[in-house]
Amino acid sequence: VVAAVSNAAKLVRIGGGFHGEAHPPVMTGQIQLDEVPDAEHAAQRIAARRDELLAIGDRAIPRMVARGGGCVDLETRVLDLASGLVVVQVHVDVGDAMGANLVDTVAEAIAPAIHAVLGGEPGLRILSNLSLRRRVRVWCEVSDEAIGGATRARGIARASRFAELDPQRAATHNKGILNGIDAAAVAFGQDWRAIEAGAHAWAGLGAGYRPLATWCPCPGGVRGAI
């Protein structure tokens, strides 16, 4: 896998290399409450105490706050109005950290205060591996010549379109992408299981399961984006 990734990087370099952009490193913790009274107005009640609640979270991670990170926002979602199932999400800037332990610490610290505001029965207090506020977009172009001609380039685009239209193909398409991602993650000591969970959850958002990366024709080659 490492050899294949290295070869792909070489081909991309010929076409100008990889280009990317990243969101700020914000991870999300979730605090679950069941049987919340007046769940319909839970968001307003949390918003009224927003600054106080964020300050509680910051006090739990003083070294991260000293490095410029810390709690940045709260979000309240009513998952089931009839049963009063509410989740309050705390978004934390974790800097260069992976962030799991930091976010769990914040969720544990802030949960009693959220319970005091909303009532109900406390549940889970834990991070989400679907990090919607911490995303990276990368794109590149590879020339026909670099990959063996226009016919092969067209084949890559055709295979990508297949994955866009068929979730069974998309699952295998994404497995191939994660071959390279996991190899790099393990080499750098990252939690590859968390990466895979988030990747597949992202692929499944919306109308159906879709490919993480797509390839389409561009002048003189193909353009890939993830």
Short mmCIF file of C-alpha atoms in Angstrom, two decimals:
data_model
loop_
_atom_site.label_atom_id
_atom_site.label_comp_id
_atom_site.label_asym_id
_atom_site.label_seq_id
_atom_site.Cartn_x
_atom_site.Cartn_y
_atom_site.Cartn_z
CA VAL A 1 0.00 0.00 0.00
CA VAL A 2 2.80 2.42 0.88
CA ALA A 3 4.42 1.74 -2.50
CA ALA A 4 1.14 2.36 -4.32
CA VAL A 5 0.52 5.59 -2.42
CA SER A 6 4.05 6.76 -3.19
CA ASN A 7 3.60 6.01 -6.89
CA ALA A 8 0.29 7.92 -6.95
CA ALA A 9 1.96 10.89 -5.27
CA LYS A 10 4.65 10.83 -7.94
CA LEU A 11 2.04 10.96 -10.72
CA VAL A 12 0.21 13.82 -9.02
CA ARG A 13 3.44 15.77 -8.55
CA ILE A 14 3.95 15.80 -12.31
CA GLY A 15 0.59 17.58 -12.67
CA GLY A 16 1.34 20.24 -10.06
CA GLY A 17 0.88 18.36 -6.82
CA PHE A 18 -1.95 18.30 -4.31
CA HIS A 19 -3.94 21.40 -3.35
CA GLY A 20 -6.01 21.63 -0.23
CA GLU A 21 -7.88 23.70 2.29
CA ALA A 22 -8.82 22.89 5.88
CA HIS A 23 -11.46 24.03 8.32
CA PRO A 24 -10.39 25.05 11.83
CA PRO A 25 -9.67 22.02 14.09
CA VAL A 26 -13.04 21.94 15.82
CA MET A 27 -14.27 18.64 17.30
CA THR A 28 -17.71 17.95 18.73
CA GLY A 29 -18.85 16.45 22.03
CA GLN A 30 -22.41 15.26 22.62
CA ILE A 31 -24.41 15.39 25.86
CA GLN A 32 -27.54 13.24 25.77
CA LEU A 33 -30.65 13.88 27.83
CA ASP A 34 -33.87 11.83 27.73
CA GLU A 35 -37.33 12.83 28.95
CA VAL A 36 -36.51 16.53 28.88
CA PRO A 37 -39.55 18.59 29.90
CA ASP A 38 -40.58 21.23 27.34
CA ALA A 39 -38.03 19.84 24.88
CA GLU A 40 -39.47 22.07 22.17
CA HIS A 41 -37.83 25.08 23.83
CA ALA A 42 -34.58 23.37 24.86
CA ALA A 43 -32.49 25.31 22.34
CA GLN A 44 -33.67 28.67 23.66
CA ARG A 45 -32.95 27.65 27.26
CA ILE A 46 -29.42 26.54 26.38
CA ALA A 47 -28.77 29.66 24.27
CA ALA A 48 -29.66 31.86 27.25
CA ARG A 49 -26.83 30.23 29.25
CA ARG A 50 -24.40 29.80 26.37
CA ASP A 51 -21.48 31.86 27.69
CA GLU A 52 -21.72 30.37 31.16
CA LEU A 53 -21.74 26.82 29.80
CA LEU A 54 -18.80 27.43 27.46
CA ALA A 55 -16.82 28.90 30.35
CA ILE A 56 -17.40 25.71 32.36
CA GLY A 57 -16.04 23.70 29.47
CA ASP A 58 -12.98 25.94 29.14
CA ARG A 59 -12.15 25.56 32.82
CA ALA A 60 -11.88 21.81 32.28
CA ILE A 61 -9.11 22.18 29.64
CA PRO A 62 -6.99 25.16 30.82
CA ARG A 63 -3.83 24.13 28.96
CA MET A 64 -5.67 23.95 25.64
CA VAL A 65 -7.22 27.35 26.30
CA ALA A 66 -3.72 28.71 27.05
CA ARG A 67 -2.60 27.46 23.63
CA GLY A 68 -5.42 29.33 21.90
CA GLY A 69 -8.03 26.57 21.74
CA GLY A 70 -11.11 25.88 23.82
CA CYS A 71 -14.89 25.79 23.56
CA VAL A 72 -16.27 27.83 20.67
CA ASP A 73 -19.97 27.04 20.34
CA LEU A 74 -23.01 25.10 21.56
CA GLU A 75 -25.70 23.48 19.44
CA THR A 76 -28.96 21.96 20.69
CA ARG A 77 -30.84 19.32 18.70
CA VAL A 78 -34.16 17.71 19.55
CA LEU A 79 -33.94 14.17 18.20
CA ASP A 80 -37.37 13.00 19.38
CA LEU A 81 -39.84 15.57 20.64
CA ALA A 82 -42.36 12.98 21.85
CA SER A 83 -39.89 11.31 24.23
CA GLY A 84 -37.95 14.48 25.02
CA LEU A 85 -34.67 13.16 23.62
CA VAL A 86 -32.30 16.12 23.35
CA VAL A 87 -28.61 16.27 22.52
CA VAL A 88 -26.51 19.34 23.29
CA GLN A 89 -23.34 19.51 21.22
CA VAL A 90 -20.29 21.42 22.39
CA HIS A 91 -17.77 22.37 19.71
CA VAL A 92 -14.16 22.59 20.85
CA ASP A 93 -11.09 23.98 19.06
CA VAL A 94 -8.51 21.29 19.85
CA GLY A 95 -5.53 22.86 18.07
CA ASP A 96 -3.07 20.27 16.82
CA ALA A 97 -4.48 17.50 19.03
CA MET A 98 -6.62 14.65 17.74
CA GLY A 99 -9.00 15.86 20.42
CA ALA A 100 -10.87 12.80 21.68
CA ASN A 101 -9.76 13.02 25.31
CA LEU A 102 -10.11 16.80 25.36
CA VAL A 103 -13.66 16.71 24.02
CA ASP A 104 -14.68 13.91 26.39
CA THR A 105 -13.30 15.95 29.30
CA VAL A 106 -15.36 18.97 28.24
CA ALA A 107 -18.52 16.90 27.78
CA GLU A 108 -18.15 15.38 31.25
CA ALA A 109 -17.53 18.79 32.80
CA ILE A 110 -20.39 20.61 31.11
CA ALA A 111 -23.02 17.85 31.41
CA PRO A 112 -24.17 18.59 35.00
CA ALA A 113 -24.76 22.25 34.18
CA ILE A 114 -26.71 21.34 31.03
CA HIS A 115 -28.78 18.90 33.07
CA ALA A 116 -29.51 21.66 35.57
CA VAL A 117 -30.81 23.86 32.73
CA LEU A 118 -32.88 21.26 30.88
CA GLY A 119 -33.74 18.55 33.38
CA GLY A 120 -34.53 15.06 32.14
CA GLU A 121 -32.43 11.92 32.48
CA PRO A 122 -28.70 12.26 31.74
CA GLY A 123 -27.20 9.89 29.17
CA LEU A 124 -23.99 9.72 27.18
CA ARG A 125 -21.31 12.42 27.33
CA ILE A 126 -18.85 11.66 24.56
CA LEU A 127 -17.27 12.96 21.38
CA SER A 128 -18.64 12.33 17.90
CA ASN A 129 -16.32 10.85 15.29
CA LEU A 130 -18.36 12.57 12.58
CA SER A 131 -16.39 15.82 12.76
CA LEU A 132 -18.51 18.03 10.52
CA ARG A 133 -16.66 21.17 11.60
CA ARG A 134 -13.19 19.73 11.03
CA ARG A 135 -12.96 18.86 7.37
CA VAL A 136 -10.26 18.96 4.71
CA ARG A 137 -10.75 19.25 0.96
CA VAL A 138 -7.98 18.14 -1.41
CA TRP A 139 -7.80 18.13 -5.20
CA CYS A 140 -5.27 17.38 -7.91
CA GLU A 141 -4.90 16.82 -11.66
CA VAL A 142 -3.11 13.97 -13.40
CA SER A 143 -2.21 14.13 -17.07
CA ASP A 144 -3.18 11.53 -19.63
CA GLU A 145 0.51 10.98 -20.34
CA ALA A 146 1.37 10.30 -16.71
CA ILE A 147 -1.18 7.52 -16.35
CA GLY A 148 -0.66 5.84 -19.70
CA GLY A 149 -2.91 7.65 -22.13
CA ALA A 150 -6.35 9.13 -22.65
CA THR A 151 -8.09 5.75 -22.69
CA ARG A 152 -6.85 4.91 -19.22
CA ALA A 153 -7.76 8.38 -17.96
CA ARG A 154 -11.27 7.96 -19.35
CA GLY A 155 -11.47 4.57 -17.59
CA ILE A 156 -10.68 6.23 -14.26
CA ALA A 157 -13.45 8.78 -14.77
CA ARG A 158 -15.89 6.04 -15.80
CA ALA A 159 -15.09 3.98 -12.70
CA SER A 160 -15.61 7.06 -10.53
CA ARG A 161 -19.00 7.71 -12.11
CA PHE A 162 -19.95 4.08 -11.43
CA ALA A 163 -19.22 4.65 -7.72
CA GLU A 164 -21.28 7.84 -7.71
CA LEU A 165 -24.33 5.95 -8.97
CA ASP A 166 -24.03 2.64 -7.08
CA PRO A 167 -23.50 2.28 -3.30
CA GLN A 168 -22.20 -1.27 -3.72
CA ARG A 169 -19.41 0.03 -5.93
CA ALA A 170 -18.95 3.07 -3.69
CA ALA A 171 -18.23 0.85 -0.67
CA THR A 172 -15.34 -0.83 -2.49
CA HIS A 173 -14.22 2.49 -3.99
CA ASN A 174 -14.02 3.96 -0.48
CA LYS A 175 -12.24 0.90 0.89
CA GLY A 176 -9.52 1.51 -1.68
CA ILE A 177 -9.22 5.16 -0.65
CA LEU A 178 -8.95 4.17 3.00
CA ASN A 179 -6.17 1.69 2.16
CA GLY A 180 -3.94 4.72 1.60
CA ILE A 181 -5.41 6.88 4.36
CA ASP A 182 -5.09 4.12 6.97
CA ALA A 183 -1.49 3.39 6.00
CA ALA A 184 -0.56 7.04 6.47
CA ALA A 185 -2.58 7.28 9.70
CA VAL A 186 -0.87 4.25 11.24
CA ALA A 187 2.55 5.56 10.20
CA PHE A 188 1.84 8.79 12.06
CA GLY A 189 0.32 7.10 15.12
CA GLN A 190 -3.24 8.23 14.40
CA ASP A 191 -6.48 6.47 15.36
CA TRP A 192 -7.33 4.87 12.01
CA ARG A 193 -10.56 3.37 13.39
CA ALA A 194 -11.89 6.83 14.23
CA ILE A 195 -10.90 8.04 10.76
CA GLU A 196 -12.73 5.13 9.11
CA ALA A 197 -15.85 5.64 11.23
CA GLY A 198 -15.99 9.33 10.35
CA ALA A 199 -15.25 8.69 6.67
CA HIS A 200 -18.03 6.14 6.23
CA ALA A 201 -20.49 8.26 8.22
CA TRP A 202 -19.68 11.24 5.96
CA ALA A 203 -20.13 9.06 2.87
CA GLY A 204 -23.57 8.05 4.14
CA LEU A 205 -24.91 11.55 4.83
CA GLY A 206 -27.71 12.77 2.59
CA ALA A 207 -29.69 10.76 0.10
CA GLY A 208 -27.42 7.69 0.02
CA TYR A 209 -23.95 6.26 0.44
CA ARG A 210 -21.51 7.94 -1.95
CA PRO A 211 -17.81 7.89 -2.88
CA LEU A 212 -15.42 9.89 -0.74
CA ALA A 213 -13.41 10.95 -3.79
CA THR A 214 -14.44 11.48 -7.38
CA TRP A 215 -12.54 11.77 -10.66
CA CYS A 216 -13.73 13.62 -13.73
CA PRO A 217 -12.21 14.54 -17.09
CA CYS A 218 -10.27 17.79 -17.36
CA PRO A 219 -8.21 19.23 -20.25
CA GLY A 220 -5.39 16.79 -20.90
CA GLY A 221 -6.20 14.39 -18.05
CA VAL A 222 -8.39 13.79 -15.02
CA ARG A 223 -9.12 15.82 -11.90
CA GLY A 224 -9.63 14.17 -8.55
CA ALA A 225 -11.21 15.73 -5.46
CA ILE A 226 -12.03 14.51 -1.97
#
